[in-house]
Coordinates of C-alpha atoms in Angstrom, one line a residue:
L1 CA -0.2 0.0 -0.2
S2 CA 1.4 3.4 -1.0
L3 CA 0.5 6.9 -0.1
L4 CA -0.3 9.1 -2.9
G5 CA -1.5 12.1 0.0
A6 CA -3.9 14.7 -0.1
A7 CA -6.1 15.4 -3.0
P8 CA -7.8 18.4 -4.0
G9 CA -11.8 17.9 -3.4
A10 CA -11.0 15.0 -1.7
P11 CA -13.8 13.5 0.0
S12 CA -14.2 13.6 3.9
C13 CA -14.9 11.0 6.6
P14 CA -15.4 13.0 10.6
H15 CA -11.2 13.1 10.7
G16 CA -11.7 15.4 7.6
P17 CA -10.4 15.0 4.2
A18 CA -9.4 11.5 3.0
L19 CA -6.4 10.5 2.2
L20 CA -5.5 9.0 -1.6
F21 CA -3.9 5.6 -1.6
V22 CA -2.8 3.3 -4.0
K23 CA -1.7 -0.6 -3.8
T24 CA 1.8 -1.7 -5.3
S25 CA 3.6 -4.5 -5.9
Q26 CA 7.5 -4.7 -6.5
G27 CA 7.3 -1.1 -6.6
R28 CA 4.8 -0.6 -9.3
E29 CA 0.9 0.6 -8.8
E30 CA -1.1 -2.3 -8.9
G31 CA -5.4 -1.8 -9.2
R32 CA -7.5 1.4 -8.6
R33 CA -6.5 4.1 -6.4
F34 CA -9.0 4.7 -3.9
Y35 CA -9.5 7.1 -0.4
A36 CA -9.3 6.3 3.3
C37 CA -9.3 7.9 6.2
S38 CA -6.1 9.9 7.0
A39 CA -6.2 9.3 10.8
C40 CA -7.4 5.8 11.3
R41 CA -5.3 2.8 9.8
D42 CA -7.8 0.1 11.4
R43 CA -11.1 -0.2 9.2
R44 CA -12.5 -0.7 12.8
D45 CA -12.2 2.6 14.0
C46 CA -13.1 4.5 10.5
N47 CA -14.5 2.4 7.8
F48 CA -14.3 5.3 5.5
F49 CA -13.4 3.9 1.9
Q50 CA -14.3 4.9 -1.8
W51 CA -12.5 4.5 -5.0
E52 CA -10.9 7.6 -6.7
D53 CA -13.0 7.1 -9.9
E54 CA -16.8 6.1 -8.4
K55 CA -19.3 8.1 -9.0
V56 CA -21.0 8.6 -5.9
S57 CA -25.0 9.2 -5.7
E58 CA -26.6 11.9 -4.0
T59 CA -28.3 9.9 -1.8
R60 CA -25.2 8.5 -0.6
L61 CA -23.4 12.0 -0.2
A62 CA -26.3 12.9 1.9
A63 CA -26.0 10.2 4.0
R64 CA -22.3 10.4 4.6
E65 CA -22.8 13.8 5.6
E66 CA -25.2 13.2 7.7
Y67 CA -23.1 10.6 9.5
N68 CA -20.1 13.1 9.5
R69 CA -22.1 15.4 11.2
N70 CA -23.9 12.8 13.6
H71 CA -20.0 11.9 14.4
Q72 CA -19.1 15.5 15.5
P73 CA -18.6 16.2 19.0
S74 CA -21.9 17.2 21.7
F75 CA -20.8 20.8 22.2
T76 CA -18.7 23.2 20.3
H77 CA -15.4 24.6 21.6
R78 CA -17.0 27.6 22.7
Q79 CA -19.8 25.8 24.6
N80 CA -17.3 24.1 26.1
V81 CA -15.5 27.2 27.1
D82 CA -18.6 28.6 28.6
R83 CA -19.2 25.2 30.6
Y84 CA -16.0 25.3 32.0
K85 CA -16.3 29.1 33.2
N86 CA -19.4 27.9 34.9
F87 CA -17.6 24.4 35.8
V88 CA -15.3 26.6 38.4
L89 CA -17.6 28.5 39.8
L90 CA -19.1 25.6 41.6
P91 CA -18.1 24.6 44.9
L92 CA -16.0 21.5 45.4
S93 CA -18.8 19.1 45.9
K94 CA -20.5 20.0 43.0
R95 CA -17.4 19.3 40.9
R96 CA -18.3 16.6 39.0
F97 CA -16.8 14.4 36.1
C98 CA -18.4 11.5 33.7
Q99 CA -15.7 8.9 33.9
E100 CA -17.5 7.1 30.8
C101 CA -18.4 10.2 28.9
Q102 CA -15.1 11.9 30.0
Q103 CA -16.7 14.8 30.1
L104 CA -17.3 17.5 33.2
L105 CA -20.7 17.8 34.3
L106 CA -22.7 20.8 35.4
P107 CA -25.4 20.0 38.3
A108 CA -28.2 20.1 36.1
E109 CA -26.9 17.2 34.0
W110 CA -26.3 14.9 36.6
E111 CA -29.7 12.9 36.0
N112 CA -28.5 12.5 32.5
H113 CA -25.5 10.4 33.7
S114 CA -26.6 9.0 36.8
D115 CA -26.1 5.0 36.4
H116 CA -22.3 6.1 34.9
Q117 CA -19.2 6.5 36.9
F118 CA -18.1 9.9 38.4
L119 CA -15.3 11.6 39.5
C120 CA -16.0 13.8 42.7
D121 CA -14.6 17.2 44.2
I122 CA -12.6 18.0 41.1
T123 CA -9.8 20.3 42.4
T124 CA -8.3 23.5 40.7
A125 CA -4.9 21.4 40.1
Q126 CA -6.7 18.8 38.6
L127 CA -8.5 20.9 35.8
K128 CA -5.0 22.1 35.6
S129 CA -3.6 18.9 34.5
P130 CA -6.3 17.5 31.7
S131 CA -4.1 14.7 30.7
Q132 CA -4.4 12.9 34.0
L133 CA -8.1 13.6 34.5
L134 CA -8.6 12.1 31.0
Y135 CA -8.2 8.3 30.3
P136 CA -5.4 7.6 27.5
L137 CA -6.5 6.6 23.9
E138 CA -4.6 4.1 23.3
N139 CA -4.9 3.2 19.7
K140 CA -1.5 2.8 18.5
K141 CA -2.2 4.2 14.8
T142 CA -4.5 6.9 15.6
N143 CA -4.1 8.7 19.2
A144 CA -1.3 6.6 21.0
Q145 CA -1.6 8.8 24.0
Y146 CA 1.3 7.8 25.3
L147 CA 2.1 11.0 27.7
F148 CA 5.7 12.1 28.3
A149 CA 7.2 11.0 32.0
D150 CA 7.8 13.7 34.3
R151 CA 11.3 13.5 33.8
S152 CA 11.3 13.9 30.0
C153 CA 8.3 16.9 29.8
Q154 CA 10.5 18.8 32.7
F155 CA 14.0 18.2 30.1
L156 CA 12.2 19.0 27.1
L157 CA 10.8 22.7 28.9
N158 CA 14.2 23.4 30.1
L159 CA 15.9 22.8 27.1
L160 CA 13.5 24.8 25.0
I161 CA 13.6 28.2 27.6
D162 CA 17.7 27.4 27.6
L163 CA 17.3 28.0 23.5
G164 CA 15.9 30.9 24.4
F165 CA 12.1 30.2 22.9
R166 CA 9.1 31.7 24.6
R167 CA 6.5 30.3 21.9
V168 CA 5.6 26.3 21.7
L169 CA 3.5 24.9 18.8
S170 CA 2.8 21.8 20.8
V171 CA 1.5 19.8 17.8
G172 CA -0.1 16.3 19.6
T173 CA 2.3 17.1 23.0
P174 CA -0.6 17.5 25.6
R175 CA 1.5 17.1 28.7
L176 CA 4.1 19.6 27.4
H177 CA 1.3 21.9 26.6
E178 CA -0.3 21.6 30.5
M179 CA 3.4 21.8 32.1
I180 CA 3.9 25.4 30.2
Q181 CA 0.1 26.5 30.7
S182 CA 0.2 25.6 34.7
K183 CA 3.5 27.2 35.1
A184 CA 2.4 30.6 33.4
S185 CA -0.8 30.7 35.8
Q186 CA 1.7 29.9 38.7
E187 CA 4.6 31.9 38.0
E188 CA 4.1 35.8 36.9
E189 CA 7.9 35.7 35.7
F190 CA 7.3 32.4 33.1
S191 CA 7.1 33.9 30.0
V192 CA 6.8 30.7 27.6
R193 CA 3.3 30.2 25.5
S194 CA 2.1 27.7 23.8
L195 CA -0.9 26.8 21.6
L196 CA -1.9 22.6 21.6
L197 CA -2.8 21.2 18.2
D198 CA -4.7 18.0 18.7
I199 CA -7.0 15.5 17.9
D200 CA -8.5 14.8 21.1
F201 CA -11.6 17.2 21.3
R202 CA -11.8 16.5 24.9
Y203 CA -9.0 18.9 25.4
S204 CA -11.4 21.8 24.8
Q205 CA -13.1 21.3 27.7
F206 CA -10.0 22.9 29.5
Y207 CA -8.9 25.1 27.0
T208 CA -9.6 28.5 25.2
E209 CA -9.8 28.9 21.5
D210 CA -6.5 31.0 21.8
E211 CA -5.0 27.9 23.5
F212 CA -6.1 24.6 21.8
C213 CA -7.1 23.9 18.1
H214 CA -8.6 20.3 17.3
Y215 CA -6.2 19.4 14.6
N216 CA -5.3 16.2 12.7
M217 CA -2.1 16.0 12.0
F218 CA -2.1 13.6 9.2
N219 CA -4.0 15.8 6.8
H220 CA -3.4 19.1 8.0
H221 CA -7.1 19.5 8.8
F222 CA -8.4 22.3 11.1
F223 CA -11.8 21.1 12.4
G224 CA -12.5 24.6 13.7
G225 CA -12.3 25.9 10.1
E226 CA -10.8 29.4 9.1
A227 CA -11.2 30.8 12.6
A228 CA -8.9 27.7 14.0
R229 CA -6.2 28.3 11.1
E230 CA -6.2 32.1 11.8
T231 CA -5.7 31.3 15.6
C232 CA -2.8 29.2 14.6
R233 CA -1.3 32.1 11.8
K234 CA -1.6 34.7 15.0
F235 CA 0.6 32.2 17.1
L236 CA 3.0 31.7 14.3
Y237 CA 3.8 35.4 14.0
E238 CA 6.3 36.1 16.3
E239 CA 6.2 39.4 18.3
N240 CA 8.6 41.5 20.1
G241 CA 11.1 38.8 19.1
E242 CA 9.7 35.9 20.5
R243 CA 11.2 32.9 19.0
I244 CA 9.0 30.1 18.3
I245 CA 9.5 26.2 17.8
M246 CA 7.3 23.4 16.9
V247 CA 7.3 20.3 19.4
T248 CA 5.4 17.2 17.9
D249 CA 5.3 13.6 19.1
P250 CA 2.9 11.8 16.7
P251 CA 1.4 8.2 17.1
F252 CA 4.6 5.8 16.1
G253 CA 2.3 3.8 14.2
G254 CA 1.3 6.5 11.5
L255 CA 2.6 7.3 8.1
V256 CA 5.6 9.0 8.2
E257 CA 5.2 11.2 4.7
A258 CA 1.8 11.9 5.7
L259 CA 3.2 13.6 9.0
A260 CA 5.5 15.1 7.1
S261 CA 3.6 17.0 4.3
S262 CA 1.4 18.1 7.6
F263 CA 4.7 19.3 8.9
R264 CA 6.0 21.2 5.8
K265 CA 2.1 23.2 5.7
L266 CA 2.7 24.3 9.5
M267 CA 6.2 25.7 8.4
A268 CA 5.0 26.7 5.3
M269 CA 2.3 28.8 7.7
W270 CA 5.2 30.4 9.6
R271 CA 6.7 31.5 6.5
E272 CA 4.3 33.3 5.4
T273 CA 3.9 35.3 8.4
G274 CA 5.6 37.8 6.6
K275 CA 9.0 38.0 8.5
E276 CA 12.1 39.2 7.1
G277 CA 14.6 36.6 6.1
R278 CA 12.4 33.3 6.6
D279 CA 11.8 32.8 3.1
N280 CA 14.3 29.6 2.9
K281 CA 14.3 28.5 6.5
E282 CA 12.6 25.8 8.4
M283 CA 10.7 26.9 11.4
P284 CA 12.8 25.4 14.4
M285 CA 11.3 22.0 15.1
F286 CA 11.5 18.8 17.8
W287 CA 10.0 15.9 16.1
I288 CA 9.8 12.9 18.8
F289 CA 9.6 9.4 16.9
P290 CA 11.7 6.2 17.6
Y291 CA 14.9 6.0 16.0
F292 CA 14.3 3.0 13.6
F293 CA 12.3 5.7 11.6
E294 CA 15.7 7.6 11.2
S295 CA 15.7 7.3 7.6
R296 CA 12.5 8.1 6.6
I297 CA 12.4 11.4 8.6
L298 CA 15.5 12.2 7.1
D299 CA 14.5 11.6 3.1
F300 CA 11.7 14.5 3.9
F301 CA 13.7 16.4 6.5
P302 CA 17.6 16.3 5.2
S303 CA 18.5 19.0 7.7
F304 CA 17.2 16.7 10.7
S305 CA 19.6 15.1 12.7
M306 CA 18.9 12.7 15.7
M307 CA 19.8 13.6 19.4
D308 CA 20.6 10.3 22.0
Y309 CA 17.9 11.7 24.2
Q310 CA 16.0 8.8 25.2
V311 CA 12.1 10.1 25.5
D312 CA 10.2 7.9 28.1
Y313 CA 6.4 7.8 28.8
D314 CA 4.6 7.6 31.9
N315 CA 1.7 5.1 30.7
H316 CA 3.9 2.9 28.1
A317 CA 5.1 -0.5 29.7
L318 CA 8.3 -0.7 27.1
Y319 CA 9.2 3.3 26.7
K320 CA 10.9 3.8 30.1
H321 CA 14.5 5.4 30.6
G322 CA 17.1 3.3 32.1
K323 CA 16.2 0.4 33.6
T324 CA 12.5 0.8 34.7
G325 CA 11.3 -0.4 31.6
R326 CA 11.5 -4.0 29.9
R327 CA 14.0 -2.3 27.7
Q328 CA 15.4 0.8 26.7
S329 CA 12.9 4.0 25.0
P330 CA 13.6 3.7 21.3
V331 CA 12.1 7.2 21.2
R332 CA 14.4 10.1 20.0
I333 CA 14.3 13.8 19.4
F334 CA 14.9 14.6 15.6
T335 CA 15.4 18.2 14.9
N336 CA 16.7 21.1 12.6
L337 CA 18.5 23.0 15.3
T338 CA 22.5 23.0 15.3
P339 CA 23.3 19.3 17.4
S340 CA 25.8 20.9 19.7
M341 CA 23.4 23.5 21.0
I342 CA 20.9 20.2 22.5
V343 CA 22.8 19.9 25.8
L344 CA 22.0 16.3 27.3
P345 CA 22.1 15.9 31.0
E346 CA 25.2 14.5 31.9
E347 CA 23.8 13.0 35.1
E348 CA 21.8 10.5 33.2
G349 CA 25.1 9.5 31.3
Y350 CA 25.3 11.9 28.2
R351 CA 28.8 13.0 27.2
F352 CA 29.6 15.2 24.7
C353 CA 31.7 14.0 21.5
T354 CA 34.0 16.7 20.4
V355 CA 34.4 15.2 16.9
C356 CA 31.1 15.0 16.4
Q357 CA 30.2 18.0 18.0
R358 CA 27.1 16.9 20.0
Y359 CA 25.9 14.9 23.0
V360 CA 25.9 11.3 23.4
S361 CA 24.5 8.6 25.2
S362 CA 27.7 6.8 27.7
G363 CA 27.7 3.8 25.7
N364 CA 27.9 5.5 22.3
Q365 CA 31.3 4.8 21.1
H366 CA 33.2 7.1 18.4
C367 CA 34.1 4.6 15.9
E368 CA 37.1 5.6 14.1
I369 CA 36.7 4.0 11.1
C370 CA 33.1 5.7 10.7
N371 CA 34.4 8.8 12.1
S372 CA 30.8 9.2 13.9
C373 CA 29.2 7.9 17.0
T374 CA 27.2 5.3 15.3
S375 CA 25.1 3.4 18.2
K376 CA 21.1 4.2 17.7
D377 CA 20.2 2.2 20.8
G378 CA 22.4 3.3 23.4
R379 CA 24.5 0.3 23.3
Q380 CA 28.3 0.0 22.3
W381 CA 28.0 -1.0 18.5
K382 CA 30.7 -2.5 16.6
H383 CA 32.3 -2.3 13.2
C384 CA 32.0 -4.6 10.6
V385 CA 34.6 -4.5 7.9
L386 CA 32.7 -6.2 5.2
C387 CA 29.5 -4.3 5.7
K388 CA 31.8 -1.3 5.8
K389 CA 29.3 0.1 9.1
C390 CA 29.1 -0.4 12.7
V391 CA 26.3 -2.6 13.7
K392 CA 24.3 -4.1 16.7
P393 CA 26.8 -6.0 19.2
S394 CA 24.6 -9.0 18.9
W395 CA 25.1 -9.1 15.3
F396 CA 27.5 -11.1 13.3
H397 CA 28.4 -11.3 9.5
C398 CA 26.6 -14.3 7.6
N399 CA 28.4 -14.9 4.6
N400 CA 25.5 -16.6 2.6
C401 CA 23.2 -13.5 3.4
N402 CA 26.7 -10.9 2.7
C403 CA 25.7 -8.6 5.9
C404 CA 25.1 -8.7 9.7
T405 CA 22.4 -10.2 11.3
L406 CA 21.2 -12.2 14.3
Q407 CA 23.4 -15.1 15.1
M408 CA 20.4 -17.2 14.9
H409 CA 18.5 -16.3 11.6
S410 CA 17.9 -18.5 8.8
C411 CA 19.3 -17.3 5.6
E412 CA 16.9 -18.2 3.1
K413 CA 14.6 -15.7 4.4
T414 CA 16.4 -12.6 3.3
D415 CA 15.7 -13.9 -0.2
V416 CA 12.4 -12.6 -0.2
G417 CA 13.2 -8.8 0.4
C418 CA 11.1 -6.0 0.6
F419 CA 7.3 -6.6 -0.5
V420 CA 7.2 -3.1 -2.0
C421 CA 10.5 -2.8 -4.4
G422 CA 11.5 -6.4 -3.8
K423 CA 15.1 -5.7 -3.0
A424 CA 16.9 -7.3 0.3
G425 CA 18.3 -5.1 3.2
H426 CA 15.0 -3.4 4.3
K427 CA 11.9 -3.8 5.0
R428 CA 8.5 -2.4 3.3
S429 CA 7.9 0.4 6.1
A430 CA 11.3 1.6 5.6
C431 CA 11.4 1.3 1.6
P432 CA 12.8 4.4 0.0
S433 CA 10.2 4.0 -2.9
L434 CA 7.4 4.6 -0.7
S435 CA 9.1 8.0 0.6
H436 CA 9.4 8.9 -2.9
S437 CA 6.1 8.6 -3.7

């Protein structure tokens, strides 16, 4: 399956305009092109499907519009802001949150939710930490709300402040946004501002229209239309020399090319704000993603480089820093900032490599032959003379396969190669021909 991207006049599902796909075999297009939901890779989450050349009847179009309308949230963002104002005026004993509907409740609505589970006595501190009040949506490909652990969130915020950024476009990073908002309300001298763009509309209950935009990062769709787009545009206009950076933490099962397309459009919005000298520049960015997507990300953003810092998550069994998870987190920061500027905490075992001019993890030893700190996963890698590169310590060179691989592997499997282009040496998900399409 290959993504052809956003197409003008594409049909819409409840998640906004659909994306155009085509089935591929051995690198060639096969069969008809079709539209499918941009956000949900699993048909059980959104079963939208339409052939590109299909003539859709008026009746079906009307039914689809009706379906899309019925699958929109029950309150608008403006209504949710008004409800929040009323909610905070209530005494503690009357502040309830419905866990089943994931909704703040006003006393007049209690009756309708009488058989649901409640959280009572919702404090101001809880309202300022909605990511802890709401339950995480853990569909790997659509929402995958694995939320930054406090350690990683605090590190990111300190790093942004040290680098001189005063505005953060938080794309799918609710916990970072929350930390910034919370500090801004408590500390007068704290000058960082954040705008959260997220597909999870539940956050509209806690943030105003200047603090949150309902946004799909797979098709660059603002659900609030032109008004929300304008909010984002205004935020990207840097007043008084306040530097801005975009920080994004997409679902790891999402399509890299769809995400890259949206991020380019956000960068274009930033360029269009009319500031001098932006024509050929990229908006500063942190893209947080697993290290094994490095080649795909660099295909779309050649100016990016990967930092060694391990980002960890509160609610993910595997992606925990150091020894607390079942394995070390594979999640890294990809950035277009100069690597030497990204100072990593020495107390966590990071050190500065003077040759590479960047901070690396303690196990990442400089290879004299590659002239680089080559490890991706924090362990010390070893150089293979035959492969002419460094490989994982558990790999050995197999003369049959003519490459390094795990010792206990079956040689015949390597003949199959990639399902897309048929070549050996990579899997379908990392196929270069997918990136170019």
